[in-house]
Amino acid sequence: MAILQLVVFILVCGILSLRLESVTSRRIIGNETDRLSLFEFKSRMNDPNGALGSWNDSIHFCNWAGVTCGHRHQRVISLHLRGKGLGGNISPFIGNLSFLHVLDIANNSLHGGIPQEIGNLIRIQHLEFDNNTFQGELPTSMSNCTFLRMVGFSNNNLVGKIPVEFTSLSRLEIISMNSNGFRGDIPASFGNMSFLQVISFSGNGLQGRIPNSLSQLTKLYWLSLSSNKLYGIENLVDLNLLSMEEKFLKGNIPSTVAKLSKLHENRLSGQIPSSIGNLTLLFDLSLEFNNFNLTIPSSLGNCQQLQFLALEYNNL
């Protein structure tokens, strides 16, 4: 009996040892994958300010500048390299950082295309690529990044249509893609992205009707579509700020307007609705350079917080 118990004990210890070795092996492989991926990232960079000077094997990669690892598994979870003066392009090996939650490389001089491998970052929540010179189209593979909450691609040289595949990013809260070369329309399926709070597409070549489906976005409070060729705001009544300057918006301000604060230099016509007096928290009302007629509604006097009012160059 004692011999049998000893045999069982040895077998159990052997199994546990194998499992421990397996887990340890996976961790080593995973850590090595992250280390090599970071080296590949560095190899594509021009680094005149030495921001990546600590990226060498003299210290563990989790201690490299801009790199944060998880405490439990020692895998890279965030890469913060905003405003480091970096040039170069993004290595496709970035997609091997499979535990990455945050990738912030905004405010640099990076160029080239955004690799399709970005879609391998299935845990990513924040992508911030603003203020670089990235080119080409956005990779449709980003639709795999279903945990994304914030996407920033403003002030680059990106082109093409806004990928309809983006509408599968059901957790997205902020999407900012100002000052690029995007064309086409805004996909109506954006109205299904129920967590959206900010949509900022100013300074592109978008055209057509603003989808009525955007009125379904109950959390949306900021919509910036200036310097495009869009029309139709009739159903967008629950915004804190609607920015559609530069003479490309056509139509009337809806009589049910609730929180609009900024509409100027457009082709708006008709009359200013009396319901504008309901905007008791309004502090900036810019409606100059339009085609409004008749009189300024007396209800505007209810806007006690109003600090800036611009109504010139209308038919009032």
PDB file of C-alpha atoms in Angstrom, residues 74-301:
ATOM      1  CA  GLN A  74       5.284  40.635 -17.671  1.00  0.00           C
ATOM      2  CA  ARG A  75       3.783  41.285 -21.101  1.00  0.00           C
ATOM      3  CA  VAL A  76       3.667  44.740 -22.700  1.00  0.00           C
ATOM      4  CA  ILE A  77       0.294  46.376 -22.020  1.00  0.00           C
ATOM      5  CA  SER A  78       1.016  49.966 -23.050  1.00  0.00           C
ATOM      6  CA  LEU A  79       3.415  51.854 -25.275  1.00  0.00           C
ATOM      7  CA  HIS A  80       3.500  55.621 -24.642  1.00  0.00           C
ATOM      8  CA  LEU A  81       5.792  57.452 -27.069  1.00  0.00           C
ATOM      9  CA  ARG A  82       3.808  60.644 -27.607  1.00  0.00           C
ATOM     10  CA  GLY A  83       5.823  63.653 -28.733  1.00  0.00           C
ATOM     11  CA  LYS A  84       9.253  61.999 -28.652  1.00  0.00           C
ATOM     12  CA  GLY A  85      10.465  63.381 -31.980  1.00  0.00           C
ATOM     13  CA  LEU A  86      10.411  59.967 -33.626  1.00  0.00           C
ATOM     14  CA  GLY A  87      10.527  59.488 -37.388  1.00  0.00           C
ATOM     15  CA  GLY A  88      10.245  56.363 -39.497  1.00  0.00           C
ATOM     16  CA  ASN A  89       7.397  53.925 -39.994  1.00  0.00           C
ATOM     17  CA  ILE A  90       5.538  51.271 -38.033  1.00  0.00           C
ATOM     18  CA  SER A  91       6.854  47.718 -38.116  1.00  0.00           C
ATOM     19  CA  PRO A  92       4.252  45.028 -38.868  1.00  0.00           C
ATOM     20  CA  PHE A  93       5.694  43.207 -35.833  1.00  0.00           C
ATOM     21  CA  ILE A  94       3.671  45.639 -33.723  1.00  0.00           C
ATOM     22  CA  GLY A  95       0.858  43.129 -34.153  1.00  0.00           C
ATOM     23  CA  ASN A  96       2.769  40.601 -32.035  1.00  0.00           C
ATOM     24  CA  LEU A  97       2.288  42.688 -28.881  1.00  0.00           C
ATOM     25  CA  SER A  98      -0.852  40.705 -28.225  1.00  0.00           C
ATOM     26  CA  PHE A  99      -1.429  42.004 -24.672  1.00  0.00           C
ATOM     27  CA  LEU A 100      -1.225  45.667 -25.697  1.00  0.00           C
ATOM     28  CA  HIS A 101      -4.024  47.890 -24.347  1.00  0.00           C
ATOM     29  CA  VAL A 102      -2.674  51.345 -25.212  1.00  0.00           C
ATOM     30  CA  LEU A 103      -0.601  52.456 -28.206  1.00  0.00           C
ATOM     31  CA  ASP A 104       0.116  56.189 -28.136  1.00  0.00           C
ATOM     32  CA  ILE A 105       2.543  57.416 -30.801  1.00  0.00           C
ATOM     33  CA  ALA A 106       0.877  60.783 -31.429  1.00  0.00           C
ATOM     34  CA  ASN A 107       2.754  64.034 -32.089  1.00  0.00           C
ATOM     35  CA  ASN A 108       5.769  62.564 -33.865  1.00  0.00           C
ATOM     36  CA  SER A 109       6.973  62.554 -37.490  1.00  0.00           C
ATOM     37  CA  LEU A 110       6.013  59.011 -38.383  1.00  0.00           C
ATOM     38  CA  HIS A 111       5.038  58.183 -41.950  1.00  0.00           C
ATOM     39  CA  GLY A 112       4.130  55.300 -44.232  1.00  0.00           C
ATOM     40  CA  GLY A 113       1.094  53.085 -44.020  1.00  0.00           C
ATOM     41  CA  ILE A 114      -0.599  51.697 -40.961  1.00  0.00           C
ATOM     42  CA  PRO A 115       0.083  47.952 -41.131  1.00  0.00           C
ATOM     43  CA  GLN A 116      -2.761  45.452 -41.373  1.00  0.00           C
ATOM     44  CA  GLU A 117      -1.167  43.628 -38.438  1.00  0.00           C
ATOM     45  CA  ILE A 118      -2.611  46.296 -36.169  1.00  0.00           C
ATOM     46  CA  GLY A 119      -5.740  44.156 -36.327  1.00  0.00           C
ATOM     47  CA  ASN A 120      -3.925  41.462 -34.325  1.00  0.00           C
ATOM     48  CA  LEU A 121      -4.058  43.683 -31.235  1.00  0.00           C
ATOM     49  CA  ILE A 122      -7.257  42.109 -29.993  1.00  0.00           C
ATOM     50  CA  ARG A 123      -6.911  43.609 -26.489  1.00  0.00           C
ATOM     51  CA  ILE A 124      -6.169  47.167 -27.629  1.00  0.00           C
ATOM     52  CA  GLN A 125      -8.374  49.889 -26.135  1.00  0.00           C
ATOM     53  CA  HIS A 126      -6.643  53.136 -27.128  1.00  0.00           C
ATOM     54  CA  LEU A 127      -4.987  53.887 -30.480  1.00  0.00           C
ATOM     55  CA  GLU A 128      -3.543  57.392 -30.741  1.00  0.00           C
ATOM     56  CA  PHE A 129      -1.755  58.169 -34.016  1.00  0.00           C
ATOM     57  CA  ASP A 130      -2.640  61.886 -34.278  1.00  0.00           C
ATOM     58  CA  ASN A 131      -0.294  64.527 -35.675  1.00  0.00           C
ATOM     59  CA  ASN A 132       2.005  62.420 -37.819  1.00  0.00           C
ATOM     60  CA  THR A 133       2.170  61.976 -41.610  1.00  0.00           C
ATOM     61  CA  PHE A 134       0.745  58.486 -41.995  1.00  0.00           C
ATOM     62  CA  GLN A 135      -0.473  57.710 -45.519  1.00  0.00           C
ATOM     63  CA  GLY A 136      -2.758  55.295 -47.299  1.00  0.00           C
ATOM     64  CA  GLU A 137      -6.032  53.803 -46.158  1.00  0.00           C
ATOM     65  CA  LEU A 138      -7.011  52.642 -42.716  1.00  0.00           C
ATOM     66  CA  PRO A 139      -6.633  48.865 -42.395  1.00  0.00           C
ATOM     67  CA  THR A 140      -9.988  47.099 -42.316  1.00  0.00           C
ATOM     68  CA  SER A 141      -8.394  44.553 -39.973  1.00  0.00           C
ATOM     69  CA  MET A 142      -8.966  47.065 -37.182  1.00  0.00           C
ATOM     70  CA  SER A 143     -12.481  45.664 -37.004  1.00  0.00           C
ATOM     71  CA  ASN A 144     -10.900  42.787 -35.039  1.00  0.00           C
ATOM     72  CA  CYS A 145      -9.990  45.205 -32.241  1.00  0.00           C
ATOM     73  CA  THR A 146     -13.373  44.921 -30.590  1.00  0.00           C
ATOM     74  CA  PHE A 147     -12.222  46.341 -27.227  1.00  0.00           C
ATOM     75  CA  LEU A 148     -11.285  49.696 -28.774  1.00  0.00           C
ATOM     76  CA  ARG A 149     -12.685  52.674 -26.905  1.00  0.00           C
ATOM     77  CA  MET A 150     -10.682  55.530 -28.407  1.00  0.00           C
ATOM     78  CA  VAL A 151      -9.249  55.989 -31.921  1.00  0.00           C
ATOM     79  CA  GLY A 152      -7.244  59.045 -32.939  1.00  0.00           C
ATOM     80  CA  PHE A 153      -5.894  59.546 -36.471  1.00  0.00           C
ATOM     81  CA  SER A 154      -6.283  63.329 -36.824  1.00  0.00           C
ATOM     82  CA  ASN A 155      -3.798  65.421 -38.800  1.00  0.00           C
ATOM     83  CA  ASN A 156      -2.281  62.774 -41.032  1.00  0.00           C
ATOM     84  CA  ASN A 157      -2.405  62.096 -44.778  1.00  0.00           C
ATOM     85  CA  LEU A 158      -4.820  59.177 -44.699  1.00  0.00           C
ATOM     86  CA  VAL A 159      -7.182  58.661 -47.628  1.00  0.00           C
ATOM     87  CA  GLY A 160     -10.040  56.490 -48.784  1.00  0.00           C
ATOM     88  CA  LYS A 161     -13.440  55.918 -47.272  1.00  0.00           C
ATOM     89  CA  ILE A 162     -14.225  55.587 -43.606  1.00  0.00           C
ATOM     90  CA  PRO A 163     -14.260  51.792 -43.342  1.00  0.00           C
ATOM     91  CA  VAL A 164     -17.756  50.471 -42.763  1.00  0.00           C
ATOM     92  CA  GLU A 165     -16.035  47.668 -40.855  1.00  0.00           C
ATOM     93  CA  PHE A 166     -15.386  50.162 -38.056  1.00  0.00           C
ATOM     94  CA  THR A 167     -19.018  49.907 -37.078  1.00  0.00           C
ATOM     95  CA  SER A 168     -18.289  46.500 -35.550  1.00  0.00           C
ATOM     96  CA  LEU A 169     -16.300  48.332 -32.853  1.00  0.00           C
ATOM     97  CA  SER A 170     -19.279  48.363 -30.540  1.00  0.00           C
ATOM     98  CA  ARG A 171     -17.356  49.679 -27.493  1.00  0.00           C
ATOM     99  CA  LEU A 172     -15.932  52.721 -29.299  1.00  0.00           C
ATOM    100  CA  GLU A 173     -16.502  55.998 -27.436  1.00  0.00           C
ATOM    101  CA  ILE A 174     -14.266  58.492 -29.264  1.00  0.00           C
ATOM    102  CA  ILE A 175     -13.278  58.569 -32.917  1.00  0.00           C
ATOM    103  CA  SER A 176     -11.187  61.494 -34.143  1.00  0.00           C
ATOM    104  CA  MET A 177      -9.985  61.619 -37.752  1.00  0.00           C
ATOM    105  CA  ASN A 178      -9.796  65.354 -38.520  1.00  0.00           C
ATOM    106  CA  SER A 179      -7.634  66.823 -41.276  1.00  0.00           C
ATOM    107  CA  ASN A 180      -7.014  63.872 -43.541  1.00  0.00           C
ATOM    108  CA  GLY A 181      -8.150  63.046 -47.063  1.00  0.00           C
ATOM    109  CA  PHE A 182     -11.119  60.806 -46.359  1.00  0.00           C
ATOM    110  CA  ARG A 183     -13.829  60.745 -49.025  1.00  0.00           C
ATOM    111  CA  GLY A 184     -17.306  59.351 -49.437  1.00  0.00           C
ATOM    112  CA  ASP A 185     -20.091  59.391 -46.895  1.00  0.00           C
ATOM    113  CA  ILE A 186     -20.460  58.614 -43.216  1.00  0.00           C
ATOM    114  CA  PRO A 187     -21.674  55.004 -42.941  1.00  0.00           C
ATOM    115  CA  ALA A 188     -25.238  54.870 -41.652  1.00  0.00           C
ATOM    116  CA  SER A 189     -24.269  51.922 -39.471  1.00  0.00           C
ATOM    117  CA  PHE A 190     -22.376  54.350 -37.219  1.00  0.00           C
ATOM    118  CA  GLY A 191     -25.769  54.823 -35.620  1.00  0.00           C
ATOM    119  CA  ASN A 192     -25.437  51.335 -34.131  1.00  0.00           C
ATOM    120  CA  MET A 193     -22.325  52.253 -32.139  1.00  0.00           C
ATOM    121  CA  SER A 194     -24.282  53.023 -29.015  1.00  0.00           C
ATOM    122  CA  PHE A 195     -21.322  54.058 -26.819  1.00  0.00           C
ATOM    123  CA  LEU A 196     -20.087  56.824 -29.146  1.00  0.00           C
ATOM    124  CA  GLN A 197     -19.650  60.146 -27.368  1.00  0.00           C
ATOM    125  CA  VAL A 198     -17.382  62.042 -29.774  1.00  0.00           C
ATOM    126  CA  ILE A 199     -17.263  61.941 -33.579  1.00  0.00           C
ATOM    127  CA  SER A 200     -14.746  64.319 -35.125  1.00  0.00           C
ATOM    128  CA  PHE A 201     -14.285  64.170 -38.911  1.00  0.00           C
ATOM    129  CA  SER A 202     -13.555  67.837 -39.723  1.00  0.00           C
ATOM    130  CA  GLY A 203     -11.259  68.791 -42.561  1.00  0.00           C
ATOM    131  CA  ASN A 204     -11.821  65.907 -44.949  1.00  0.00           C
ATOM    132  CA  GLY A 205     -13.696  65.463 -48.217  1.00  0.00           C
ATOM    133  CA  LEU A 206     -16.785  63.754 -46.856  1.00  0.00           C
ATOM    134  CA  GLN A 207     -20.036  64.436 -48.653  1.00  0.00           C
ATOM    135  CA  GLY A 208     -23.696  63.533 -48.674  1.00  0.00           C
ATOM    136  CA  ARG A 209     -26.369  63.473 -46.001  1.00  0.00           C
ATOM    137  CA  ILE A 210     -25.485  63.099 -42.366  1.00  0.00           C
ATOM    138  CA  PRO A 211     -27.068  59.748 -41.488  1.00  0.00           C
ATOM    139  CA  ASN A 212     -30.322  60.065 -39.567  1.00  0.00           C
ATOM    140  CA  SER A 213     -29.151  57.026 -37.619  1.00  0.00           C
ATOM    141  CA  LEU A 214     -26.744  59.264 -35.671  1.00  0.00           C
ATOM    142  CA  SER A 215     -29.778  60.539 -33.789  1.00  0.00           C
ATOM    143  CA  GLN A 216     -29.906  57.102 -32.120  1.00  0.00           C
ATOM    144  CA  LEU A 217     -26.595  57.760 -30.371  1.00  0.00           C
ATOM    145  CA  THR A 218     -27.933  58.835 -27.002  1.00  0.00           C
ATOM    146  CA  LYS A 219     -24.442  59.304 -25.519  1.00  0.00           C
ATOM    147  CA  LEU A 220     -23.150  61.454 -28.398  1.00  0.00           C
ATOM    148  CA  TYR A 221     -22.459  65.015 -27.258  1.00  0.00           C
ATOM    149  CA  TRP A 222     -19.756  66.235 -29.674  1.00  0.00           C
ATOM    150  CA  LEU A 223     -20.059  66.080 -33.452  1.00  0.00           C
ATOM    151  CA  SER A 224     -17.475  67.950 -35.503  1.00  0.00           C
ATOM    152  CA  LEU A 225     -17.934  67.753 -39.275  1.00  0.00           C
ATOM    153  CA  SER A 226     -16.669  71.135 -40.469  1.00  0.00           C
ATOM    154  CA  SER A 227     -14.870  71.555 -43.800  1.00  0.00           C
ATOM    155  CA  ASN A 228     -16.733  68.741 -45.512  1.00  0.00           C
ATOM    156  CA  LYS A 229     -19.667  68.761 -47.940  1.00  0.00           C
ATOM    157  CA  LEU A 230     -22.384  67.374 -45.737  1.00  0.00           C
ATOM    158  CA  TYR A 231     -25.979  68.304 -45.116  1.00  0.00           C
ATOM    159  CA  GLY A 232     -28.910  67.336 -42.927  1.00  0.00           C
ATOM    160  CA  ILE A 233     -28.950  68.063 -39.195  1.00  0.00           C
ATOM    161  CA  GLU A 234     -32.681  67.781 -38.622  1.00  0.00           C
ATOM    162  CA  ASN A 235     -32.524  64.822 -36.236  1.00  0.00           C
ATOM    163  CA  LEU A 236     -29.373  65.731 -34.328  1.00  0.00           C
ATOM    164  CA  VAL A 237     -30.929  67.483 -31.373  1.00  0.00           C
ATOM    165  CA  ASP A 238     -29.087  66.240 -28.272  1.00  0.00           C
ATOM    166  CA  LEU A 239     -25.559  67.494 -28.859  1.00  0.00           C
ATOM    167  CA  ASN A 240     -23.507  69.769 -26.619  1.00  0.00           C
ATOM    168  CA  LEU A 241     -21.473  70.929 -29.580  1.00  0.00           C
ATOM    169  CA  LEU A 242     -22.120  70.638 -33.294  1.00  0.00           C
ATOM    170  CA  SER A 243     -19.331  72.167 -35.336  1.00  0.00           C
ATOM    171  CA  MET A 244     -20.033  72.387 -39.058  1.00  0.00           C
ATOM    172  CA  GLU A 245     -18.364  75.565 -40.218  1.00  0.00           C
ATOM    173  CA  GLU A 246     -16.958  76.555 -43.590  1.00  0.00           C
ATOM    174  CA  LYS A 247     -20.157  77.014 -45.590  1.00  0.00           C
ATOM    175  CA  PHE A 248     -20.881  73.380 -46.375  1.00  0.00           C
ATOM    176  CA  LEU A 249     -23.906  72.701 -44.209  1.00  0.00           C
ATOM    177  CA  LYS A 250     -27.308  73.304 -45.776  1.00  0.00           C
ATOM    178  CA  GLY A 251     -30.761  73.300 -44.237  1.00  0.00           C
ATOM    179  CA  ASN A 252     -32.682  74.653 -41.259  1.00  0.00           C
ATOM    180  CA  ILE A 253     -31.925  74.514 -37.586  1.00  0.00           C
ATOM    181  CA  PRO A 254     -34.530  72.052 -36.266  1.00  0.00           C
ATOM    182  CA  SER A 255     -37.238  73.576 -34.081  1.00  0.00           C
ATOM    183  CA  THR A 256     -36.552  70.843 -31.519  1.00  0.00           C
ATOM    184  CA  VAL A 257     -32.961  71.974 -31.082  1.00  0.00           C
ATOM    185  CA  ALA A 258     -31.820  71.228 -27.529  1.00  0.00           C
ATOM    186  CA  LYS A 259     -28.092  71.712 -26.938  1.00  0.00           C
ATOM    187  CA  LEU A 260     -26.505  72.948 -30.157  1.00  0.00           C
ATOM    188  CA  SER A 261     -23.887  75.576 -29.438  1.00  0.00           C
ATOM    189  CA  LYS A 262     -21.916  76.291 -32.582  1.00  0.00           C
ATOM    190  CA  LEU A 263     -23.214  76.658 -36.102  1.00  0.00           C
ATOM    191  CA  HIS A 264     -21.509  79.298 -38.206  1.00  0.00           C
ATOM    192  CA  GLU A 265     -20.468  80.025 -41.772  1.00  0.00           C
ATOM    193  CA  ASN A 266     -22.877  77.601 -43.385  1.00  0.00           C
ATOM    194  CA  ARG A 267     -25.728  77.699 -45.855  1.00  0.00           C
ATOM    195  CA  LEU A 268     -28.396  77.591 -43.192  1.00  0.00           C
ATOM    196  CA  SER A 269     -31.651  79.302 -43.978  1.00  0.00           C
ATOM    197  CA  GLY A 270     -35.097  79.933 -42.581  1.00  0.00           C
ATOM    198  CA  GLN A 271     -35.612  81.412 -39.156  1.00  0.00           C
ATOM    199  CA  ILE A 272     -33.897  80.968 -35.841  1.00  0.00           C
ATOM    200  CA  PRO A 273     -36.334  78.847 -33.793  1.00  0.00           C
ATOM    201  CA  SER A 274     -37.721  80.252 -30.548  1.00  0.00           C
ATOM    202  CA  SER A 275     -36.717  76.989 -28.869  1.00  0.00           C
ATOM    203  CA  ILE A 276     -33.169  78.297 -28.908  1.00  0.00           C
ATOM    204  CA  GLY A 277     -34.167  79.940 -25.637  1.00  0.00           C
ATOM    205  CA  ASN A 278     -34.156  76.499 -24.049  1.00  0.00           C
ATOM    206  CA  LEU A 279     -30.365  76.448 -24.270  1.00  0.00           C
ATOM    207  CA  THR A 280     -29.930  77.828 -20.769  1.00  0.00           C
ATOM    208  CA  LEU A 281     -26.317  76.604 -20.534  1.00  0.00           C
ATOM    209  CA  LEU A 282     -25.326  77.984 -23.941  1.00  0.00           C
ATOM    210  CA  PHE A 283     -22.217  80.170 -23.796  1.00  0.00           C
ATOM    211  CA  ASP A 284     -21.163  80.419 -27.460  1.00  0.00           C
ATOM    212  CA  LEU A 285     -23.645  80.898 -30.293  1.00  0.00           C
ATOM    213  CA  SER A 286     -22.055  81.483 -33.681  1.00  0.00           C
ATOM    214  CA  LEU A 287     -24.532  81.711 -36.550  1.00  0.00           C
ATOM    215  CA  GLU A 288     -22.869  84.346 -38.709  1.00  0.00           C
ATOM    216  CA  PHE A 289     -22.580  84.175 -42.502  1.00  0.00           C
ATOM    217  CA  ASN A 290     -25.844  82.286 -43.079  1.00  0.00           C
ATOM    218  CA  ASN A 291     -29.186  83.142 -44.632  1.00  0.00           C
ATOM    219  CA  PHE A 292     -31.417  83.555 -41.599  1.00  0.00           C
ATOM    220  CA  ASN A 293     -34.283  85.981 -41.948  1.00  0.00           C
ATOM    221  CA  LEU A 294     -37.016  87.584 -39.876  1.00  0.00           C
ATOM    222  CA  THR A 295     -36.222  88.549 -36.288  1.00  0.00           C
ATOM    223  CA  ILE A 296     -34.014  87.426 -33.462  1.00  0.00           C
ATOM    224  CA  PRO A 297     -36.305  85.472 -31.099  1.00  0.00           C
ATOM    225  CA  SER A 298     -36.906  87.166 -27.760  1.00  0.00           C
ATOM    226  CA  SER A 299     -36.421  83.774 -26.092  1.00  0.00           C
ATOM    227  CA  LEU A 300     -32.686  84.247 -26.624  1.00  0.00           C
ATOM    228  CA  GLY A 301     -32.840  86.375 -23.490  1.00  0.00           C
TER     229      GLY A 301
END
